[in-house]
mmCIF file of C-alpha atoms in Angstrom:
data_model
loop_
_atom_site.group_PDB
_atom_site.id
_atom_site.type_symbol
_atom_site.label_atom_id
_atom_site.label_comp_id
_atom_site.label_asym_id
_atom_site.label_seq_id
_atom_site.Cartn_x
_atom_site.Cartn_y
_atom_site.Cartn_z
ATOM 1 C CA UNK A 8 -13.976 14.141 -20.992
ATOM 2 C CA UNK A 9 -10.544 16.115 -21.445
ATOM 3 C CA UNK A 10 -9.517 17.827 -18.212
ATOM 4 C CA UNK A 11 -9.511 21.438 -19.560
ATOM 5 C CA UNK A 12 -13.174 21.048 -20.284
ATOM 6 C CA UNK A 13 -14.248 19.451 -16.927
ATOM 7 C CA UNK A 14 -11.981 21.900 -15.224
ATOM 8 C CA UNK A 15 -14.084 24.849 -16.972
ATOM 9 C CA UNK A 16 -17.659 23.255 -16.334
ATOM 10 C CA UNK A 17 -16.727 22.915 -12.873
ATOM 11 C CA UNK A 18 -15.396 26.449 -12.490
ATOM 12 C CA UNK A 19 -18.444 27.991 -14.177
ATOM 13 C CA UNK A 20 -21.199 25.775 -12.106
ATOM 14 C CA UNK A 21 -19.805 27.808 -8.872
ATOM 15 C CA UNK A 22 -22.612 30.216 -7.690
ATOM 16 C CA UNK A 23 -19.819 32.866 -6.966
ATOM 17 C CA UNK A 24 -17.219 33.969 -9.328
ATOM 18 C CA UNK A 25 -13.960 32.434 -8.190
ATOM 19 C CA UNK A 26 -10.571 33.142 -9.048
ATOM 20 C CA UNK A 27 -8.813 30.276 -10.952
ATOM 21 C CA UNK A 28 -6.087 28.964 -13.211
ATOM 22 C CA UNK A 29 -6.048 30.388 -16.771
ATOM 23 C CA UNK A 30 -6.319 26.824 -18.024
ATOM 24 C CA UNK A 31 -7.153 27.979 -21.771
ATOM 25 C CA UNK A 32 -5.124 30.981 -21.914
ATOM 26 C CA UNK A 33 -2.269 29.610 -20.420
ATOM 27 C CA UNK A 34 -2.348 26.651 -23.607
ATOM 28 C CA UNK A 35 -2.624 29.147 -25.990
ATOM 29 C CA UNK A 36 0.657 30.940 -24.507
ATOM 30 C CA UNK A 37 2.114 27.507 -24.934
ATOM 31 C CA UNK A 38 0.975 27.569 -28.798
ATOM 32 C CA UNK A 39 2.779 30.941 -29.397
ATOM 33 C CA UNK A 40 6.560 29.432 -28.582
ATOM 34 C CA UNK A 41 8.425 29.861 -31.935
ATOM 35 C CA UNK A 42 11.114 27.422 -30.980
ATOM 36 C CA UNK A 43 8.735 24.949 -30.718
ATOM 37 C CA UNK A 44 7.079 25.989 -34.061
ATOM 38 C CA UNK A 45 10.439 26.015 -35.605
ATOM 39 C CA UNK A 46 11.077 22.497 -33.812
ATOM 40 C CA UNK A 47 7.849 21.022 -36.038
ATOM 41 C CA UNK A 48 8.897 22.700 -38.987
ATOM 42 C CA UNK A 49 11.839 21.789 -39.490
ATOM 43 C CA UNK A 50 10.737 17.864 -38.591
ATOM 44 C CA UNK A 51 8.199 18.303 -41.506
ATOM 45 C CA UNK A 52 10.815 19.259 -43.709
ATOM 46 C CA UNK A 53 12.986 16.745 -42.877
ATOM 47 C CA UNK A 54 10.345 14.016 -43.843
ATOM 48 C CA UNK A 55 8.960 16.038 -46.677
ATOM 49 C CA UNK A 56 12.711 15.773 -48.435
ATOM 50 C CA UNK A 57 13.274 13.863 -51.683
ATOM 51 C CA UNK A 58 16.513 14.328 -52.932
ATOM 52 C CA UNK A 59 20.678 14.244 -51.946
ATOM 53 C CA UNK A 60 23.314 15.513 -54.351
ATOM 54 C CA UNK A 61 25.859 13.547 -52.287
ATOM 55 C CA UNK A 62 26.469 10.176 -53.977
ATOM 56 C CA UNK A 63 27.985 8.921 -50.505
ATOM 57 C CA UNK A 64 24.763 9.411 -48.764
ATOM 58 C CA UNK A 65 23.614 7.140 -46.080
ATOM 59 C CA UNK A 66 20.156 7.540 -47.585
ATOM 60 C CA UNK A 67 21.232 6.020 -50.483
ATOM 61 C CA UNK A 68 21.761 2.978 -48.976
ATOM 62 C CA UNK A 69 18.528 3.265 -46.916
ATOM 63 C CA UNK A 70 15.651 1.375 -49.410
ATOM 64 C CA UNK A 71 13.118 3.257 -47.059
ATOM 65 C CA UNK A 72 13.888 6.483 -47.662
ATOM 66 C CA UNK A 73 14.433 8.675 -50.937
ATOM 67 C CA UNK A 74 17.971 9.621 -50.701
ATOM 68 C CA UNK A 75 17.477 13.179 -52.428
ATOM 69 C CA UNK A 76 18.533 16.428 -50.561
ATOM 70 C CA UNK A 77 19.356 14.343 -47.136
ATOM 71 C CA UNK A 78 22.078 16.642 -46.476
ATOM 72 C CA UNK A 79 19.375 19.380 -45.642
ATOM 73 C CA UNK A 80 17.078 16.953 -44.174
ATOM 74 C CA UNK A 81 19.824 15.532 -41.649
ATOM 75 C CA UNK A 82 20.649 19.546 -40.893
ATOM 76 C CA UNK A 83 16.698 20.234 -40.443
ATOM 77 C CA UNK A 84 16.620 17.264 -38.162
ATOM 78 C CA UNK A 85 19.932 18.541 -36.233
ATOM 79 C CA UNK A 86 17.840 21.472 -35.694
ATOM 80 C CA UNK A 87 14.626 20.013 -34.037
ATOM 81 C CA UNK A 88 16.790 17.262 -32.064
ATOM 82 C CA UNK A 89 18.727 20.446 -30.061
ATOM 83 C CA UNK A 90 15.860 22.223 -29.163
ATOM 84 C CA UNK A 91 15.756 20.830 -25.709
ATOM 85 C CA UNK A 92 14.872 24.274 -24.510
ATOM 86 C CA UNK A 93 13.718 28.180 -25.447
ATOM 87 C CA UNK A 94 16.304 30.201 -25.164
ATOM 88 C CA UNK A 95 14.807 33.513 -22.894
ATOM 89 C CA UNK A 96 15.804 35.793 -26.335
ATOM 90 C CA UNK A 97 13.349 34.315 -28.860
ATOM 91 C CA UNK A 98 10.434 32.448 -26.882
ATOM 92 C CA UNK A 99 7.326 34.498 -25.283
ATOM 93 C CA UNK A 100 7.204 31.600 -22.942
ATOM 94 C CA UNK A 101 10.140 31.794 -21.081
ATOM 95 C CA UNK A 102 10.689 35.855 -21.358
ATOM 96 C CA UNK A 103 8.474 36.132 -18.500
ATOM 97 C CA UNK A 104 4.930 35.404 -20.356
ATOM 98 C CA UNK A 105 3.624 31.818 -19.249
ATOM 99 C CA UNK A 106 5.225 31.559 -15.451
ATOM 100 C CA UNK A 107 4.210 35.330 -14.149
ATOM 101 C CA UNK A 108 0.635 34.899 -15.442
ATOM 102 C CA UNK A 109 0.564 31.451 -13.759
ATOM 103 C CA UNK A 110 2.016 32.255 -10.413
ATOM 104 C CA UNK A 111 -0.207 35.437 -10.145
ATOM 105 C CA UNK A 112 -3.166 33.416 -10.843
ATOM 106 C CA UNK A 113 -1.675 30.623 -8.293
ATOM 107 C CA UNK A 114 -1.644 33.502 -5.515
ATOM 108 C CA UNK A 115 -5.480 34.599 -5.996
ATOM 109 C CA UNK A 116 -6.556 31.022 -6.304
ATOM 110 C CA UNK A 117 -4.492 30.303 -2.872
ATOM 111 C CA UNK A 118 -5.656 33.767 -1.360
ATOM 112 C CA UNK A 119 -9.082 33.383 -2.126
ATOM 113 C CA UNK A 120 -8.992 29.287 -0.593
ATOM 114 C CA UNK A 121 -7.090 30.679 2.966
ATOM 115 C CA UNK A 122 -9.488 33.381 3.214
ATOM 116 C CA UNK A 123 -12.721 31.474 2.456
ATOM 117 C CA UNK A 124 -11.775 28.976 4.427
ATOM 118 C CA UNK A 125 -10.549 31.197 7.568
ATOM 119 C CA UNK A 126 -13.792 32.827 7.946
ATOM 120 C CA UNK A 127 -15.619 29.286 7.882
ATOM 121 C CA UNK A 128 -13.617 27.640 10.157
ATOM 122 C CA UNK A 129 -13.978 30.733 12.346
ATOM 123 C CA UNK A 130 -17.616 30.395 12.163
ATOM 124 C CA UNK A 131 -17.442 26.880 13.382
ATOM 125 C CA UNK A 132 -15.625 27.207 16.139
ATOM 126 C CA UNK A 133 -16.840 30.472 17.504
ATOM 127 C CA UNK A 134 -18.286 30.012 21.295
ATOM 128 C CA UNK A 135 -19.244 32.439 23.944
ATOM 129 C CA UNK A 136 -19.640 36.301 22.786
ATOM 130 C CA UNK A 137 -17.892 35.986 19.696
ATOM 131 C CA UNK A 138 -20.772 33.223 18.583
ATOM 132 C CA UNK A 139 -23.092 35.871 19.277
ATOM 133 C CA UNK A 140 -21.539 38.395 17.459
ATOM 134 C CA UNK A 141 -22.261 36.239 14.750
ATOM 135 C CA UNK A 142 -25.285 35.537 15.252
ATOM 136 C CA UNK A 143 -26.131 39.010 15.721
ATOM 137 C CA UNK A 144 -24.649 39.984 11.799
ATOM 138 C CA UNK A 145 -26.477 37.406 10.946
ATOM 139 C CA UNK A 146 -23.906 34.778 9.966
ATOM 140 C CA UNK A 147 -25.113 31.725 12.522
ATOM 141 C CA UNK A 148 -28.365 31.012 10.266
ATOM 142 C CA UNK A 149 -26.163 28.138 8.267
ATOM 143 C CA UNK A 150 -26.766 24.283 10.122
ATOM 144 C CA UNK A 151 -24.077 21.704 9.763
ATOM 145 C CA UNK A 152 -25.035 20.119 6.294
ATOM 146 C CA UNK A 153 -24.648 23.767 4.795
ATOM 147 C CA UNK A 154 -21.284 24.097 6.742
ATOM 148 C CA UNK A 155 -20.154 20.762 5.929
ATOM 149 C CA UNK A 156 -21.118 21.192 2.338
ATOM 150 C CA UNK A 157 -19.391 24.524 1.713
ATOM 151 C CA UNK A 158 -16.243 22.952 3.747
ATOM 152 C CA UNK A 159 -16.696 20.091 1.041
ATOM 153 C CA UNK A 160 -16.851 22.571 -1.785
ATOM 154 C CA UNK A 161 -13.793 24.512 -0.340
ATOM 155 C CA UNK A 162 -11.244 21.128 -1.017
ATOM 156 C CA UNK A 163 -12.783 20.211 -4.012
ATOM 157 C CA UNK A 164 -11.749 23.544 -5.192
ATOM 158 C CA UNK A 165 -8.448 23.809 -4.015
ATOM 159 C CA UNK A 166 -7.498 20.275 -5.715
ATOM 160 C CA UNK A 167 -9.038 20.537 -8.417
ATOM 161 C CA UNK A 168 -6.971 23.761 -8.934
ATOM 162 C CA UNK A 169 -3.953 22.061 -7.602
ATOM 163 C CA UNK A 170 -4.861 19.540 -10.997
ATOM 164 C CA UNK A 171 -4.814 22.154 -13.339
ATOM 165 C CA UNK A 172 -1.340 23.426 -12.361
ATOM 166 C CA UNK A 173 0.116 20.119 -12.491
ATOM 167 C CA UNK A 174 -1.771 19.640 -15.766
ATOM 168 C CA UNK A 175 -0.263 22.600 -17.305
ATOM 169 C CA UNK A 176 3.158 22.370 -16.041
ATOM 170 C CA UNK A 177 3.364 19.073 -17.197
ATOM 171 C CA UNK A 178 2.426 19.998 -20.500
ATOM 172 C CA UNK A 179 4.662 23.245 -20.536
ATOM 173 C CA UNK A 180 7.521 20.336 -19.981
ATOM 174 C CA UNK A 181 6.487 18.516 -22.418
ATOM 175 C CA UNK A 182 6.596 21.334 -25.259
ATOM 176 C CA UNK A 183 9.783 22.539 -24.420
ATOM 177 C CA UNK A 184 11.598 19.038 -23.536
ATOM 178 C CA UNK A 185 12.778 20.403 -20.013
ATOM 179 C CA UNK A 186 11.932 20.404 -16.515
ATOM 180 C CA UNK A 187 11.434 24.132 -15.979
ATOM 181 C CA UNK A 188 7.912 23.134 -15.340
ATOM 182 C CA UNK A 189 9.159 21.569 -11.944
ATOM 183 C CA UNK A 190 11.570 23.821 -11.202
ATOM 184 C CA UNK A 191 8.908 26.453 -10.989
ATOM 185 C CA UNK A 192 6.686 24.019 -8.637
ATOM 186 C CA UNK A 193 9.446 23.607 -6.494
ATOM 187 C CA UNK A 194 10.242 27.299 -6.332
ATOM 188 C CA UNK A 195 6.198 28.268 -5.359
ATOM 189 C CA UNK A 196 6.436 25.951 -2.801
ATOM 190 C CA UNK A 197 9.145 27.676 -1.458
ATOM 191 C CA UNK A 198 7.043 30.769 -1.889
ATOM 192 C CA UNK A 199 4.326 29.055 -0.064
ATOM 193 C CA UNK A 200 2.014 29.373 -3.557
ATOM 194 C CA UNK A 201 1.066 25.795 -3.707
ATOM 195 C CA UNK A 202 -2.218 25.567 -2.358
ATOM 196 C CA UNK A 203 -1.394 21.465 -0.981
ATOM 197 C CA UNK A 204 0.458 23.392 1.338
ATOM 198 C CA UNK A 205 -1.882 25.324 2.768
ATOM 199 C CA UNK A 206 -2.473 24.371 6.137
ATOM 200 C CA UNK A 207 -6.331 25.517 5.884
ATOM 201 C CA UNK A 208 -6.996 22.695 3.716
ATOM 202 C CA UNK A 209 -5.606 20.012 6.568
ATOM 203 C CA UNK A 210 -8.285 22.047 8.784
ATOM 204 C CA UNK A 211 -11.002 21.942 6.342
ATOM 205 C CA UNK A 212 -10.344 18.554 5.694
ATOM 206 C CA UNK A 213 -10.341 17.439 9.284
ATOM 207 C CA UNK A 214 -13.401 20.350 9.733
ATOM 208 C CA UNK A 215 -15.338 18.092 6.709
ATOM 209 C CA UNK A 216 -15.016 14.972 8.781
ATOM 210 C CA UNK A 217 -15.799 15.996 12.065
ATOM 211 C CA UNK A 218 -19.087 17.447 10.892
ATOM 212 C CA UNK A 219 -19.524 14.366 8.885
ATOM 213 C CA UNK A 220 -19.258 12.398 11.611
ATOM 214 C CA UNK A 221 -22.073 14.118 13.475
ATOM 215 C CA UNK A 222 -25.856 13.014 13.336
ATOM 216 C CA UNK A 223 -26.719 16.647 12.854
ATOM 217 C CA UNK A 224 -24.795 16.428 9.665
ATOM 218 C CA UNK A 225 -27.666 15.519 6.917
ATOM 219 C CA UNK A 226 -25.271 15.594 4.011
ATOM 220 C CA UNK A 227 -26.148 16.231 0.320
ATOM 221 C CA UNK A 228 -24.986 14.152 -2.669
ATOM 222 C CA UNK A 229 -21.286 15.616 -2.698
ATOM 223 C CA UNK A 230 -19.779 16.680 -5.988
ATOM 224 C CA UNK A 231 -18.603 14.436 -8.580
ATOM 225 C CA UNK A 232 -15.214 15.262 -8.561
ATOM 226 C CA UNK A 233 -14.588 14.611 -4.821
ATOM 227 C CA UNK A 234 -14.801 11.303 -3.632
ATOM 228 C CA UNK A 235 -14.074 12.714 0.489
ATOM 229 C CA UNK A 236 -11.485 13.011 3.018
ATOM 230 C CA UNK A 237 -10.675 9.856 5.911
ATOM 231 C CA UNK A 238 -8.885 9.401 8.457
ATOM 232 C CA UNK A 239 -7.073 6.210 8.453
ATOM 233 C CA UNK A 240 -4.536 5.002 11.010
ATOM 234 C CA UNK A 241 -2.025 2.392 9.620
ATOM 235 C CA UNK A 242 -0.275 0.750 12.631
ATOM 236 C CA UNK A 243 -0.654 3.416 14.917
ATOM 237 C CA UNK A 244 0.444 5.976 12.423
ATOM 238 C CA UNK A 245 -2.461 8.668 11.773
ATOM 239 C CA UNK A 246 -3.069 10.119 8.653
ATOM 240 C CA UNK A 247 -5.897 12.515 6.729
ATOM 241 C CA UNK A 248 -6.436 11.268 3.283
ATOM 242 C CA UNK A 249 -8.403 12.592 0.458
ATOM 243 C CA UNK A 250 -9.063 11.629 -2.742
ATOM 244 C CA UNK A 251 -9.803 13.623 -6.433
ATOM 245 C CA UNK A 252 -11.571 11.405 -9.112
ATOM 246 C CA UNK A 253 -7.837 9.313 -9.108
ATOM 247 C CA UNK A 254 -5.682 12.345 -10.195
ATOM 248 C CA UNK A 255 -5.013 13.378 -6.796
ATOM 249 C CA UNK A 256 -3.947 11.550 -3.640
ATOM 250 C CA UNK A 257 -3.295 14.220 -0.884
ATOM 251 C CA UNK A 258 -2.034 11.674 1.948
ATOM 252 C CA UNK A 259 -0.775 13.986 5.138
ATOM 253 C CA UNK A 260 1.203 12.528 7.637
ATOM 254 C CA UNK A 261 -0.103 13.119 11.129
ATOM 255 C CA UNK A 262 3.117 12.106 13.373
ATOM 256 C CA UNK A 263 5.196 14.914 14.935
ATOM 257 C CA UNK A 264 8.887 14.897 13.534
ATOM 258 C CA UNK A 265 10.195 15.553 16.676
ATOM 259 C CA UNK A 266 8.749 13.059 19.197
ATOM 260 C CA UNK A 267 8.097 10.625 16.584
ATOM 261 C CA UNK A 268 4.666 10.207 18.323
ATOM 262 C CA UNK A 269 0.953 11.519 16.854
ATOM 263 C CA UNK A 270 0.844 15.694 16.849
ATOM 264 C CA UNK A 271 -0.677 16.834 20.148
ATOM 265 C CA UNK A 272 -2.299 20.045 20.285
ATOM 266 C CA UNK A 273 -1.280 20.554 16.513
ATOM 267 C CA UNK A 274 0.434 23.385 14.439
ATOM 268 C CA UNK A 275 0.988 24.206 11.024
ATOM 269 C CA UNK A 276 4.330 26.429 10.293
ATOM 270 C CA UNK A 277 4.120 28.221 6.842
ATOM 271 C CA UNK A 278 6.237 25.650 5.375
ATOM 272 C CA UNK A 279 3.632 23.252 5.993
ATOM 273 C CA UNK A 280 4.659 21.178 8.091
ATOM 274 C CA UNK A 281 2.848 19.512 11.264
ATOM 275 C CA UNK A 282 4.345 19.654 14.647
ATOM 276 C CA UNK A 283 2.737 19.380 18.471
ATOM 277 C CA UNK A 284 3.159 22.623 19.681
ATOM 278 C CA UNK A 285 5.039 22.039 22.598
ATOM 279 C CA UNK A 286 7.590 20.137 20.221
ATOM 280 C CA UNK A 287 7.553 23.394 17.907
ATOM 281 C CA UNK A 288 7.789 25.654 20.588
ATOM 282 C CA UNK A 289 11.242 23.785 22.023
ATOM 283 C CA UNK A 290 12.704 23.805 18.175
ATOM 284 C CA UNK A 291 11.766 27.700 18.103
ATOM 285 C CA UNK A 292 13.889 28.054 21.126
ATOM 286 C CA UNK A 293 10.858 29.747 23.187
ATOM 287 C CA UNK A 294 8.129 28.690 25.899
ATOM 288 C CA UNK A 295 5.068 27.840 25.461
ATOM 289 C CA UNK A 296 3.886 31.041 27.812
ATOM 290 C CA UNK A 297 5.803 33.274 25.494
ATOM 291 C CA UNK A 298 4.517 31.013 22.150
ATOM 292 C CA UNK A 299 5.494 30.494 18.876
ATOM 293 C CA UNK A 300 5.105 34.597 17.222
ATOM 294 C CA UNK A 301 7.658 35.194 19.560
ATOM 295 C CA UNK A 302 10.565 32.945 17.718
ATOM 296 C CA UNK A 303 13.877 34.294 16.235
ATOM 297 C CA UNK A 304 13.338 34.739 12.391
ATOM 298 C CA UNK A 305 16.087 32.983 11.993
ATOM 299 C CA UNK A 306 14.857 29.961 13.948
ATOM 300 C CA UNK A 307 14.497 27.185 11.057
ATOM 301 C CA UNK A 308 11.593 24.091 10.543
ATOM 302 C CA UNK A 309 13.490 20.864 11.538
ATOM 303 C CA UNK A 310 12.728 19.331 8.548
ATOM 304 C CA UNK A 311 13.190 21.725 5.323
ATOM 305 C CA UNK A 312 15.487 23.959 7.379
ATOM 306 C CA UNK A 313 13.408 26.898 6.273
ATOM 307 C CA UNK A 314 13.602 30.481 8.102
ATOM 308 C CA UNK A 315 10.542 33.103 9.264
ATOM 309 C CA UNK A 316 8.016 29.760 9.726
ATOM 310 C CA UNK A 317 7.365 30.300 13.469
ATOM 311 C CA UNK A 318 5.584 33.745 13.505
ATOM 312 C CA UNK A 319 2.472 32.681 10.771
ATOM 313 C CA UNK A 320 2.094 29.197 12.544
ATOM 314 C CA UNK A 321 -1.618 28.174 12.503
ATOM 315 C CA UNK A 322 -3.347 26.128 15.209
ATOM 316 C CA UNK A 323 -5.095 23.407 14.050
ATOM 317 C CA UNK A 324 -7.826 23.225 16.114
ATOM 318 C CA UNK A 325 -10.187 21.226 13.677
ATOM 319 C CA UNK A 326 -7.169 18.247 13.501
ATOM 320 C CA UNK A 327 -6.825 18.553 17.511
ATOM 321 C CA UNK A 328 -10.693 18.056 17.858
ATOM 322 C CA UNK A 329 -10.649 14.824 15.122
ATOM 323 C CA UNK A 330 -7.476 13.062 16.794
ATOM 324 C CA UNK A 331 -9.192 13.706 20.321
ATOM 325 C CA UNK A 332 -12.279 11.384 18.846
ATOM 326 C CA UNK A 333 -10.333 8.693 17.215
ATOM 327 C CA UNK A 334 -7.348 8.221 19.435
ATOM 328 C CA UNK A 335 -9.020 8.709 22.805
ATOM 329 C CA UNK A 336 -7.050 6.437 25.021
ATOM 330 C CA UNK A 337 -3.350 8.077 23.460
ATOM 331 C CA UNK A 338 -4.732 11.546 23.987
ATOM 332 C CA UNK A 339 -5.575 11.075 27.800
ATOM 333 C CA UNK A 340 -2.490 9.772 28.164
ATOM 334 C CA UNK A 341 -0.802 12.532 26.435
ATOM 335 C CA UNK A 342 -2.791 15.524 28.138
ATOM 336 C CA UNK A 343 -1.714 14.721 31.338
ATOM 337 C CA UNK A 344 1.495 14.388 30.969
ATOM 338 C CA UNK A 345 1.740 17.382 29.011
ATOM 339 C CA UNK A 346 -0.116 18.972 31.738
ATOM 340 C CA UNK A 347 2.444 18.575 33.678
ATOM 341 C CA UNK A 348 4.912 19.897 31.734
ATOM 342 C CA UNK A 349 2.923 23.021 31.387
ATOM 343 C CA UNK A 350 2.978 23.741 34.747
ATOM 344 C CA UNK A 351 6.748 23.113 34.812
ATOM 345 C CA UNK A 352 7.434 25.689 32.084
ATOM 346 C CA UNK A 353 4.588 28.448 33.096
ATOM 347 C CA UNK A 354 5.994 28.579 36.393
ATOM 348 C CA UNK A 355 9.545 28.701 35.783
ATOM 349 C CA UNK A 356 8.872 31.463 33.348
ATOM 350 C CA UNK A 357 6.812 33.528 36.568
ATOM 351 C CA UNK A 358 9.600 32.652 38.940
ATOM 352 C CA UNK A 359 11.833 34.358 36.085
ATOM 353 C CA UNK A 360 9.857 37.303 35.374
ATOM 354 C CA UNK A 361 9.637 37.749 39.565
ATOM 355 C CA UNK A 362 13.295 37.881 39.488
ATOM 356 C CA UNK A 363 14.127 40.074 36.723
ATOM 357 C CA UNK A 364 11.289 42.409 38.318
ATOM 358 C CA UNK A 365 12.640 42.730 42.413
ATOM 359 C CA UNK A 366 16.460 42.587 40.632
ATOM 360 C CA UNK A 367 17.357 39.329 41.881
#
């Protein structure tokens, strides 16, 4: 089965209507580019010819080819060889047709996912009064195999919509003989459009197997596009895995940048990338008292060099609660000597704010 048509079973078998890539619109904007048209045409004429008024034609030394008119078959073939791309005057495509409509579909689908996934993770991890304001709006009637299976259905559809876009872009690529396809990945993931990046779907998938690893967790035959998210640890490196019938393999990589050591109390900058907080919180230039909303815009990640990532940093409190399970004996070690360190910093910054208020 082609992908377009599993993509659009899938999409209408959701109970609610959810926003999603224009798969079949978006091909028929492809269809519509008159360079390539023009490209094909002038191929067919070029194989279609059957005569050459020059006698010193190479096709008439060429058994395999009828040497008539090959002066206007070699010009035809000129023509479709330098079409390597659409020039922005002549093709729909690339005057601002095919990549608006994709990226503002790209932002709903990613929109939609954060949201969704937000307010579940939120329900999960509610305690105390907040837990009974849920209950009381009636929210906390769901158990843990509903949970888990809505968490479940929440990946599935973010990479199977991550699918589509490659799909597409790849064929856009392909059409026009460029890389603008790419290029426009690379510049949504600079927007922070690509949904991979989303640091809700490292949550959900940690969120998916912590509740799968429960004995309240009765799950339901999964969906047959997603084969599930592991945990595996190669050598002492930790990573979250997860796998999309074999189009997909999201592999994130759970060791901190900084100390070179598994994330502790984990965060998510809007780049996407992981970091304990304490390690993010001394490349942001701030303590952790003061925390990471507090950072100079123009504070950059240490890895992409990026600018304005501190201030929408996520928690990941799903990934803190799955490493806590499966590297026990490292995360003792590592809360106590971190609670140390918190002490250090949370009473320097008192003695600091003492001073600054008596005018010492």
């Amino acid at each position: 089965m082609k992908f377009c048509k599993k993509y659009r079973e899938y999409m209408q078998g959701q109970e609610k209507t959810l926003p999603g890539v224009g798969f079949k619109k978006l091909k028929k904007i492809l269809k519509k580019c008159r360079r390539h048209v023009q490209s094909q045409k002038c191929l067919n004429e070029a194989l279609a010819v059957q005569t050459c008024p020059n006698s010193n034609c190479p096709g008439n030394q060429n058994v395999t080819f009828f040497p008539r008119r090959h002066g206007q078959s070699q010009k035809c073939l000129n023509e479709a060889l330098a079409v390597q791309t659409c020039p922005n005057n002549n093709c729909p495509v690339c005057d601002g047709t095919f990549f608006p409509s994709l990226l503002n579909e790209m932002s709903q689908v990613i929109g939609c996912f954060n949201h969704r996934a937000q307010k579940l993770l939120e329900l999960h991890l509610a305690s105390g009064f907040r837990k009974y304001l849920f209950w009381v709006k009636g929210k906390w009637q769901r158990d843990h195999a509903a949970l888990t299976q809505e968490g479940n259905d929440l990946v599935t559809y973010a990479l199977i919509n991550a699918v589509a876009v490659r799909k597409i872009l790849k064929k856009y690529d392909k059409i026009h003989v460029s890389n603008q396809g790419q290029l426009f990945k690379s510049q949504a993931q600079r927007m922070h459009m690509e949904i991979l990046q989303s640091p809700w779907l490292c949550e959900l998938m940690a969120f998916y197997i912590n509740l799968r690893e429960t004995k309240a967790a009765n799950l339901t035959k999964g969906s047959a596009l997603f084969d599930g998210c592991s945990l595996e640890i190669n050598d002492g490196k930790p990573s979250l895995t997860c796998e999309l019938f074999d189009s997909v393999k999201l592999d994130i990589d759970l060791t901190c940048s900084i100390c070179l050591e598994t994330v502790f109390d984990p965060v998510s900058l809007t780049c996407g990338h992981i970091f304990c907080y304490m390690c993010a919180c001394s490349a942001a230039s701030v303590s952790i008292v003061d925390g990471l909303k507090t950072a100079n815009p123009k504070e950059k990640c240490p890895l992409c060099r990026e600018e304005r990532v501190y201030e929408g940093a996520v928690h990941l409190e799903e990934l803190s609660i799955l490493l806590s399970r499966s590297c026990q004996e490292y995360w003792e070690q590592r809360l106590q000597a971190e609670r140390v360190e918190r002490v250090k910093q949370i009473k320097q910054h008192w003695e600091t704010q003492c001073r600054a208020f008596i005018g010492v």
